[in-house]
């Protein structure tokens, strides 16, 4: 049996795909694996923010096509980069164990935070929260993969970056972290730190049991349900973070209205009801924001 794994061609994407492939090799040595990389539309267009060019779907379009035409049997993604609405013929077959879900402040090598230079980040979610953490400091969009962003930082274009801890750790760049923001300080993106593996509808993906993680699955589904309920995407400053403890799940969500007034709240209940709890929390936060706006 041979399985072809499709991946974006960035170093981080390849490392993440190899993590999934290594898990499969350990449990199923009889499966031959091949990695195929490709540049997506989102990787090619770097002079505009995602909300201006079509959203997160631009990072999966070519990979989805490869699944459909048989050039790939599986594709591996950072869960936070997947669109909230997925085609039914390309289901998520597994969510990996979660790496650190938090965001990190990264400074130029050997330098302190220069508040006269902008903080670079790639999402509205981070921008809104950073403006509260660092009042008066400019927050400016930045595109490109992690290594490209670090090059721009070290060249003096930015005073700091905010990047996912998980990506830095997987790249072996944990030493670049100057400050780790707790979820209470800066709420992560839905699915941050989790890898999602997609396949074709009807494919026997039972061998991915070696990748699948129960807690990460419950958290990813709840967090994505929260964002989906609010119609959130790459241009929407929506955030959600869930944590499982035993049979219970706690979900914290952030909703930001058009005037950038924030509503934040938490819901807790049975872990298996996480998606329902998340949707109800999203509705409540939106209603609270509407009431405050009147």
mmCIF file of C-alpha atoms in Angstrom:
data_model
loop_
_atom_site.group_PDB
_atom_site.id
_atom_site.type_symbol
_atom_site.label_atom_id
_atom_site.label_comp_id
_atom_site.label_asym_id
_atom_site.label_seq_id
_atom_site.Cartn_x
_atom_site.Cartn_y
_atom_site.Cartn_z
ATOM 1 C CA UNK A 1 0.000 0.000 0.000
ATOM 2 C CA UNK A 2 1.321 3.414 -0.975
ATOM 3 C CA UNK A 3 0.057 6.743 0.331
ATOM 4 C CA UNK A 4 0.979 10.071 -1.262
ATOM 5 C CA UNK A 5 0.968 13.003 1.152
ATOM 6 C CA UNK A 6 0.440 16.487 -0.260
ATOM 7 C CA UNK A 7 1.912 19.554 1.438
ATOM 8 C CA UNK A 8 2.621 23.221 0.873
ATOM 9 C CA UNK A 9 6.290 23.606 0.059
ATOM 10 C CA UNK A 10 7.317 25.862 2.962
ATOM 11 C CA UNK A 11 9.781 24.433 5.446
ATOM 12 C CA UNK A 12 7.217 24.473 8.244
ATOM 13 C CA UNK A 13 4.557 22.775 6.127
ATOM 14 C CA UNK A 14 7.013 20.037 5.143
ATOM 15 C CA UNK A 15 8.056 19.488 8.774
ATOM 16 C CA UNK A 16 4.408 19.196 9.779
ATOM 17 C CA UNK A 17 3.704 16.693 7.018
ATOM 18 C CA UNK A 18 6.753 14.688 8.054
ATOM 19 C CA UNK A 19 5.454 14.567 11.653
ATOM 20 C CA UNK A 20 2.276 12.928 10.388
ATOM 21 C CA UNK A 21 4.211 10.605 8.099
ATOM 22 C CA UNK A 22 6.527 9.522 10.931
ATOM 23 C CA UNK A 23 3.525 8.637 13.101
ATOM 24 C CA UNK A 24 2.161 6.502 10.269
ATOM 25 C CA UNK A 25 5.523 4.804 9.722
ATOM 26 C CA UNK A 26 5.839 3.890 13.393
ATOM 27 C CA UNK A 27 2.406 2.254 13.506
ATOM 28 C CA UNK A 28 2.180 0.982 9.918
ATOM 29 C CA UNK A 29 5.626 0.087 8.518
ATOM 30 C CA UNK A 30 3.874 -1.779 5.716
ATOM 31 C CA UNK A 31 2.629 1.523 4.228
ATOM 32 C CA UNK A 32 4.939 3.210 1.720
ATOM 33 C CA UNK A 33 4.792 6.990 1.972
ATOM 34 C CA UNK A 34 5.694 9.685 -0.555
ATOM 35 C CA UNK A 35 5.669 13.444 0.041
ATOM 36 C CA UNK A 36 4.604 15.775 -2.780
ATOM 37 C CA UNK A 37 4.932 19.534 -2.251
ATOM 38 C CA UNK A 38 3.306 22.392 -4.119
ATOM 39 C CA UNK A 39 3.075 26.168 -3.967
ATOM 40 C CA UNK A 40 -0.435 27.429 -3.304
ATOM 41 C CA UNK A 41 -2.025 30.639 -4.527
ATOM 42 C CA UNK A 42 -1.795 32.019 -0.996
ATOM 43 C CA UNK A 43 1.959 31.394 -1.019
ATOM 44 C CA UNK A 44 2.403 33.202 -4.333
ATOM 45 C CA UNK A 45 0.514 36.414 -3.545
ATOM 46 C CA UNK A 46 2.410 38.147 -0.747
ATOM 47 C CA UNK A 47 1.791 41.839 -1.411
ATOM 48 C CA UNK A 48 -1.758 41.880 -0.022
ATOM 49 C CA UNK A 49 -3.451 40.643 3.140
ATOM 50 C CA UNK A 50 -5.563 37.499 2.903
ATOM 51 C CA UNK A 51 -8.890 39.316 3.248
ATOM 52 C CA UNK A 52 -8.027 41.258 0.061
ATOM 53 C CA UNK A 53 -7.242 38.186 -2.063
ATOM 54 C CA UNK A 54 -9.811 35.596 -1.073
ATOM 55 C CA UNK A 55 -9.063 34.255 2.381
ATOM 56 C CA UNK A 56 -7.599 31.081 3.795
ATOM 57 C CA UNK A 57 -9.007 28.998 0.970
ATOM 58 C CA UNK A 58 -6.106 30.177 -1.157
ATOM 59 C CA UNK A 59 -3.782 28.009 0.958
ATOM 60 C CA UNK A 60 -5.712 24.817 0.198
ATOM 61 C CA UNK A 61 -7.029 25.220 -3.365
ATOM 62 C CA UNK A 62 -4.137 23.420 -5.073
ATOM 63 C CA UNK A 63 -3.975 20.754 -2.354
ATOM 64 C CA UNK A 64 -7.705 20.110 -2.673
ATOM 65 C CA UNK A 65 -7.302 19.702 -6.427
ATOM 66 C CA UNK A 66 -4.462 17.223 -5.873
ATOM 67 C CA UNK A 67 -6.685 15.143 -3.582
ATOM 68 C CA UNK A 68 -9.520 15.129 -6.064
ATOM 69 C CA UNK A 69 -7.456 14.097 -9.078
ATOM 70 C CA UNK A 70 -5.429 11.467 -7.202
ATOM 71 C CA UNK A 71 -2.061 13.241 -7.129
ATOM 72 C CA UNK A 72 -2.340 13.057 -3.323
ATOM 73 C CA UNK A 73 -4.156 10.706 -0.960
ATOM 74 C CA UNK A 74 -3.751 12.858 2.161
ATOM 75 C CA UNK A 75 -2.986 16.514 2.741
ATOM 76 C CA UNK A 76 -1.623 17.993 5.974
ATOM 77 C CA UNK A 77 -2.525 21.485 7.157
ATOM 78 C CA UNK A 78 -2.141 23.735 10.157
ATOM 79 C CA UNK A 79 -5.701 23.491 11.447
ATOM 80 C CA UNK A 80 -5.862 27.260 12.001
ATOM 81 C CA UNK A 81 -5.223 27.819 8.276
ATOM 82 C CA UNK A 82 -8.149 25.696 7.087
ATOM 83 C CA UNK A 83 -11.323 27.474 5.970
ATOM 84 C CA UNK A 84 -14.215 26.970 8.389
ATOM 85 C CA UNK A 85 -16.419 25.560 5.639
ATOM 86 C CA UNK A 86 -14.894 22.492 4.009
ATOM 87 C CA UNK A 87 -16.131 20.601 0.921
ATOM 88 C CA UNK A 88 -17.981 17.420 1.930
ATOM 89 C CA UNK A 89 -15.934 15.329 -0.509
ATOM 90 C CA UNK A 90 -12.691 16.235 1.329
ATOM 91 C CA UNK A 91 -13.311 15.502 5.020
ATOM 92 C CA UNK A 92 -10.817 15.918 7.849
ATOM 93 C CA UNK A 93 -9.680 12.388 8.692
ATOM 94 C CA UNK A 94 -7.579 13.201 11.774
ATOM 95 C CA UNK A 95 -6.553 15.960 14.150
ATOM 96 C CA UNK A 96 -3.098 15.557 15.689
ATOM 97 C CA UNK A 97 -2.102 15.995 19.308
ATOM 98 C CA UNK A 98 -1.899 19.708 20.041
ATOM 99 C CA UNK A 99 1.414 21.529 20.253
ATOM 100 C CA UNK A 100 1.565 24.693 22.405
ATOM 101 C CA UNK A 101 -1.443 26.740 21.180
ATOM 102 C CA UNK A 102 -0.193 30.163 22.270
ATOM 103 C CA UNK A 103 1.215 33.141 20.413
ATOM 104 C CA UNK A 104 4.713 34.528 20.991
ATOM 105 C CA UNK A 105 6.402 37.905 20.797
ATOM 106 C CA UNK A 106 9.571 37.663 18.707
ATOM 107 C CA UNK A 107 12.177 40.447 18.762
ATOM 108 C CA UNK A 108 15.098 41.158 16.427
ATOM 109 C CA UNK A 109 18.130 39.069 17.324
ATOM 110 C CA UNK A 110 19.801 40.556 20.398
ATOM 111 C CA UNK A 111 17.458 43.574 20.593
ATOM 112 C CA UNK A 112 14.808 44.910 22.970
ATOM 113 C CA UNK A 113 11.314 45.936 21.888
ATOM 114 C CA UNK A 114 11.493 49.151 19.854
ATOM 115 C CA UNK A 115 8.059 50.753 20.231
ATOM 116 C CA UNK A 116 8.942 53.201 17.477
ATOM 117 C CA UNK A 117 8.747 50.389 14.940
ATOM 118 C CA UNK A 118 5.597 48.428 14.098
ATOM 119 C CA UNK A 119 4.680 45.022 15.450
ATOM 120 C CA UNK A 120 4.085 42.684 12.530
ATOM 121 C CA UNK A 121 1.265 40.167 12.548
ATOM 122 C CA UNK A 122 -0.769 38.379 9.926
ATOM 123 C CA UNK A 123 -4.292 38.414 11.354
ATOM 124 C CA UNK A 124 -7.015 40.792 12.469
ATOM 125 C CA UNK A 125 -7.409 38.605 15.562
ATOM 126 C CA UNK A 126 -3.881 39.386 16.694
ATOM 127 C CA UNK A 127 -4.065 43.038 15.654
ATOM 128 C CA UNK A 128 -7.133 43.820 17.778
ATOM 129 C CA UNK A 129 -5.711 42.108 20.855
ATOM 130 C CA UNK A 130 -2.208 43.571 20.422
ATOM 131 C CA UNK A 131 -3.627 47.088 20.319
ATOM 132 C CA UNK A 132 -4.922 46.462 23.816
ATOM 133 C CA UNK A 133 -1.652 44.954 25.036
ATOM 134 C CA UNK A 134 0.592 47.594 23.449
ATOM 135 C CA UNK A 135 -1.441 50.823 23.263
ATOM 136 C CA UNK A 136 0.057 53.415 20.955
ATOM 137 C CA UNK A 137 2.306 50.956 19.096
ATOM 138 C CA UNK A 138 1.579 50.508 15.389
ATOM 139 C CA UNK A 139 0.491 47.021 14.379
ATOM 140 C CA UNK A 140 1.213 46.388 10.703
ATOM 141 C CA UNK A 141 0.320 43.405 8.475
ATOM 142 C CA UNK A 142 3.087 41.039 7.396
ATOM 143 C CA UNK A 143 2.895 38.173 4.905
ATOM 144 C CA UNK A 144 5.177 35.298 4.001
ATOM 145 C CA UNK A 145 6.255 32.121 5.748
ATOM 146 C CA UNK A 146 7.848 32.186 9.207
ATOM 147 C CA UNK A 147 11.431 32.367 7.929
ATOM 148 C CA UNK A 148 10.584 35.198 5.528
ATOM 149 C CA UNK A 149 8.935 37.160 8.330
ATOM 150 C CA UNK A 150 11.952 36.674 10.575
ATOM 151 C CA UNK A 151 14.205 37.996 7.815
ATOM 152 C CA UNK A 152 12.056 41.139 7.580
ATOM 153 C CA UNK A 153 12.190 41.538 11.359
ATOM 154 C CA UNK A 154 15.974 41.186 11.559
ATOM 155 C CA UNK A 155 16.370 43.602 8.624
ATOM 156 C CA UNK A 156 14.712 46.310 10.722
ATOM 157 C CA UNK A 157 11.338 46.521 8.986
ATOM 158 C CA UNK A 158 9.545 45.693 12.238
ATOM 159 C CA UNK A 159 10.211 46.158 15.952
ATOM 160 C CA UNK A 160 8.664 42.777 16.771
ATOM 161 C CA UNK A 161 6.567 39.966 15.353
ATOM 162 C CA UNK A 162 3.795 37.873 16.803
ATOM 163 C CA UNK A 163 3.968 34.261 15.650
ATOM 164 C CA UNK A 164 2.522 30.944 16.779
ATOM 165 C CA UNK A 165 4.649 29.164 19.372
ATOM 166 C CA UNK A 166 3.876 25.840 17.690
ATOM 167 C CA UNK A 167 5.403 26.890 14.369
ATOM 168 C CA UNK A 168 8.541 28.243 16.023
ATOM 169 C CA UNK A 169 8.984 25.042 18.031
ATOM 170 C CA UNK A 170 8.514 22.802 15.002
ATOM 171 C CA UNK A 171 11.093 24.842 13.126
ATOM 172 C CA UNK A 172 13.570 24.580 16.007
ATOM 173 C CA UNK A 173 13.337 28.338 16.595
ATOM 174 C CA UNK A 174 11.977 28.318 20.126
ATOM 175 C CA UNK A 175 15.007 30.384 21.197
ATOM 176 C CA UNK A 176 13.573 33.345 19.246
ATOM 177 C CA UNK A 177 10.620 33.598 21.626
ATOM 178 C CA UNK A 178 10.921 36.688 23.836
ATOM 179 C CA UNK A 179 7.510 36.421 25.450
ATOM 180 C CA UNK A 180 4.864 33.721 25.389
ATOM 181 C CA UNK A 181 1.375 35.188 25.604
ATOM 182 C CA UNK A 182 -1.024 33.147 27.694
ATOM 183 C CA UNK A 183 -4.491 32.514 26.198
ATOM 184 C CA UNK A 184 -5.810 34.990 28.771
ATOM 185 C CA UNK A 185 -3.551 37.709 27.315
ATOM 186 C CA UNK A 186 -3.915 36.886 23.633
ATOM 187 C CA UNK A 187 -6.571 34.383 22.650
ATOM 188 C CA UNK A 188 -5.252 31.974 19.987
ATOM 189 C CA UNK A 189 -6.764 31.226 16.597
ATOM 190 C CA UNK A 190 -9.175 28.322 16.391
ATOM 191 C CA UNK A 191 -7.170 25.128 15.941
ATOM 192 C CA UNK A 192 -3.783 26.739 16.567
ATOM 193 C CA UNK A 193 -1.125 24.109 17.319
ATOM 194 C CA UNK A 194 -3.180 21.256 15.822
ATOM 195 C CA UNK A 195 -2.487 19.541 12.499
ATOM 196 C CA UNK A 196 -5.441 18.515 10.350
ATOM 197 C CA UNK A 197 -5.219 15.670 7.845
ATOM 198 C CA UNK A 198 -7.652 15.664 4.925
ATOM 199 C CA UNK A 199 -8.533 12.785 2.619
ATOM 200 C CA UNK A 200 -11.048 11.949 -0.104
ATOM 201 C CA UNK A 201 -14.603 11.011 0.829
ATOM 202 C CA UNK A 202 -14.996 7.235 1.027
ATOM 203 C CA UNK A 203 -11.297 6.538 1.535
ATOM 204 C CA UNK A 204 -10.412 4.031 4.246
ATOM 205 C CA UNK A 205 -8.380 6.251 6.561
ATOM 206 C CA UNK A 206 -8.519 3.974 9.601
ATOM 207 C CA UNK A 207 -4.708 3.836 9.620
ATOM 208 C CA UNK A 208 -4.763 7.471 10.779
ATOM 209 C CA UNK A 209 -5.838 6.316 14.213
ATOM 210 C CA UNK A 210 -2.145 6.641 15.059
ATOM 211 C CA UNK A 211 -2.381 10.379 14.378
ATOM 212 C CA UNK A 212 -5.817 11.105 15.805
ATOM 213 C CA UNK A 213 -5.895 12.681 19.275
ATOM 214 C CA UNK A 214 -9.152 12.760 21.244
ATOM 215 C CA UNK A 215 -8.587 15.983 23.167
ATOM 216 C CA UNK A 216 -7.300 17.874 20.141
ATOM 217 C CA UNK A 217 -10.283 16.684 18.113
ATOM 218 C CA UNK A 218 -12.777 17.871 20.728
ATOM 219 C CA UNK A 219 -11.005 21.230 20.992
ATOM 220 C CA UNK A 220 -10.657 21.748 17.242
ATOM 221 C CA UNK A 221 -14.305 20.931 16.563
ATOM 222 C CA UNK A 222 -15.509 23.247 19.344
ATOM 223 C CA UNK A 223 -13.242 26.122 18.340
ATOM 224 C CA UNK A 224 -14.171 25.834 14.678
ATOM 225 C CA UNK A 225 -17.864 25.689 15.585
ATOM 226 C CA UNK A 226 -17.511 28.973 17.511
ATOM 227 C CA UNK A 227 -15.874 30.757 14.579
ATOM 228 C CA UNK A 228 -18.252 29.219 12.046
ATOM 229 C CA UNK A 229 -21.281 30.407 14.042
ATOM 230 C CA UNK A 230 -19.991 33.975 13.794
ATOM 231 C CA UNK A 231 -19.178 33.681 10.110
ATOM 232 C CA UNK A 232 -15.524 34.255 10.921
ATOM 233 C CA UNK A 233 -12.685 33.937 8.475
ATOM 234 C CA UNK A 234 -9.272 35.381 7.802
ATOM 235 C CA UNK A 235 -10.555 38.975 7.807
ATOM 236 C CA UNK A 236 -12.641 38.608 10.961
ATOM 237 C CA UNK A 237 -10.998 39.197 14.384
ATOM 238 C CA UNK A 238 -12.613 36.126 15.939
ATOM 239 C CA UNK A 239 -10.739 33.802 18.297
ATOM 240 C CA UNK A 240 -11.526 30.657 20.252
ATOM 241 C CA UNK A 241 -9.633 28.375 22.585
ATOM 242 C CA UNK A 242 -10.864 25.171 24.215
ATOM 243 C CA UNK A 243 -9.291 22.956 26.854
ATOM 244 C CA UNK A 244 -10.404 19.486 27.926
ATOM 245 C CA UNK A 245 -10.106 18.218 31.489
ATOM 246 C CA UNK A 246 -11.437 14.727 31.974
ATOM 247 C CA UNK A 247 -15.025 14.676 30.766
ATOM 248 C CA UNK A 248 -15.340 18.461 30.719
ATOM 249 C CA UNK A 249 -14.481 21.115 28.145
ATOM 250 C CA UNK A 250 -13.967 24.841 28.711
ATOM 251 C CA UNK A 251 -14.299 27.155 25.706
ATOM 252 C CA UNK A 252 -13.237 30.793 25.658
ATOM 253 C CA UNK A 253 -14.266 32.938 22.721
ATOM 254 C CA UNK A 254 -13.674 36.443 21.426
ATOM 255 C CA UNK A 255 -16.116 38.348 19.239
ATOM 256 C CA UNK A 256 -15.327 41.757 17.753
ATOM 257 C CA UNK A 257 -18.061 43.839 16.145
ATOM 258 C CA UNK A 258 -17.733 46.214 13.184
ATOM 259 C CA UNK A 259 -16.751 49.063 15.534
ATOM 260 C CA UNK A 260 -14.068 46.784 17.042
ATOM 261 C CA UNK A 261 -15.827 46.554 20.393
ATOM 262 C CA UNK A 262 -14.847 43.213 21.919
ATOM 263 C CA UNK A 263 -16.948 40.627 23.729
ATOM 264 C CA UNK A 264 -15.205 37.776 25.478
ATOM 265 C CA UNK A 265 -16.739 34.905 27.413
ATOM 266 C CA UNK A 266 -16.372 31.324 28.552
ATOM 267 C CA UNK A 267 -18.596 28.266 28.510
ATOM 268 C CA UNK A 268 -18.063 24.941 30.239
ATOM 269 C CA UNK A 269 -19.797 21.595 30.031
ATOM 270 C CA UNK A 270 -19.528 17.965 28.879
ATOM 271 C CA UNK A 271 -16.645 17.518 26.449
ATOM 272 C CA UNK A 272 -18.788 15.679 23.915
ATOM 273 C CA UNK A 273 -21.092 18.717 23.706
ATOM 274 C CA UNK A 274 -18.266 21.116 22.881
ATOM 275 C CA UNK A 275 -19.571 22.147 19.470
ATOM 276 C CA UNK A 276 -23.029 22.961 20.871
ATOM 277 C CA UNK A 277 -21.526 24.888 23.789
ATOM 278 C CA UNK A 278 -19.310 26.832 21.394
ATOM 279 C CA UNK A 279 -22.201 27.798 19.132
ATOM 280 C CA UNK A 280 -24.283 28.957 22.098
ATOM 281 C CA UNK A 281 -21.354 30.990 23.431
ATOM 282 C CA UNK A 282 -20.884 32.634 20.030
ATOM 283 C CA UNK A 283 -24.567 33.606 19.914
ATOM 284 C CA UNK A 284 -24.407 35.036 23.429
ATOM 285 C CA UNK A 285 -21.312 37.145 22.745
ATOM 286 C CA UNK A 286 -22.838 38.515 19.565
ATOM 287 C CA UNK A 287 -26.058 39.375 21.383
ATOM 288 C CA UNK A 288 -24.109 41.060 24.178
ATOM 289 C CA UNK A 289 -22.245 43.162 21.640
ATOM 290 C CA UNK A 290 -25.473 44.190 19.926
ATOM 291 C CA UNK A 291 -26.997 45.212 23.249
ATOM 292 C CA UNK A 292 -23.984 47.361 24.124
ATOM 293 C CA UNK A 293 -24.092 49.035 20.732
ATOM 294 C CA UNK A 294 -27.701 50.233 21.208
#
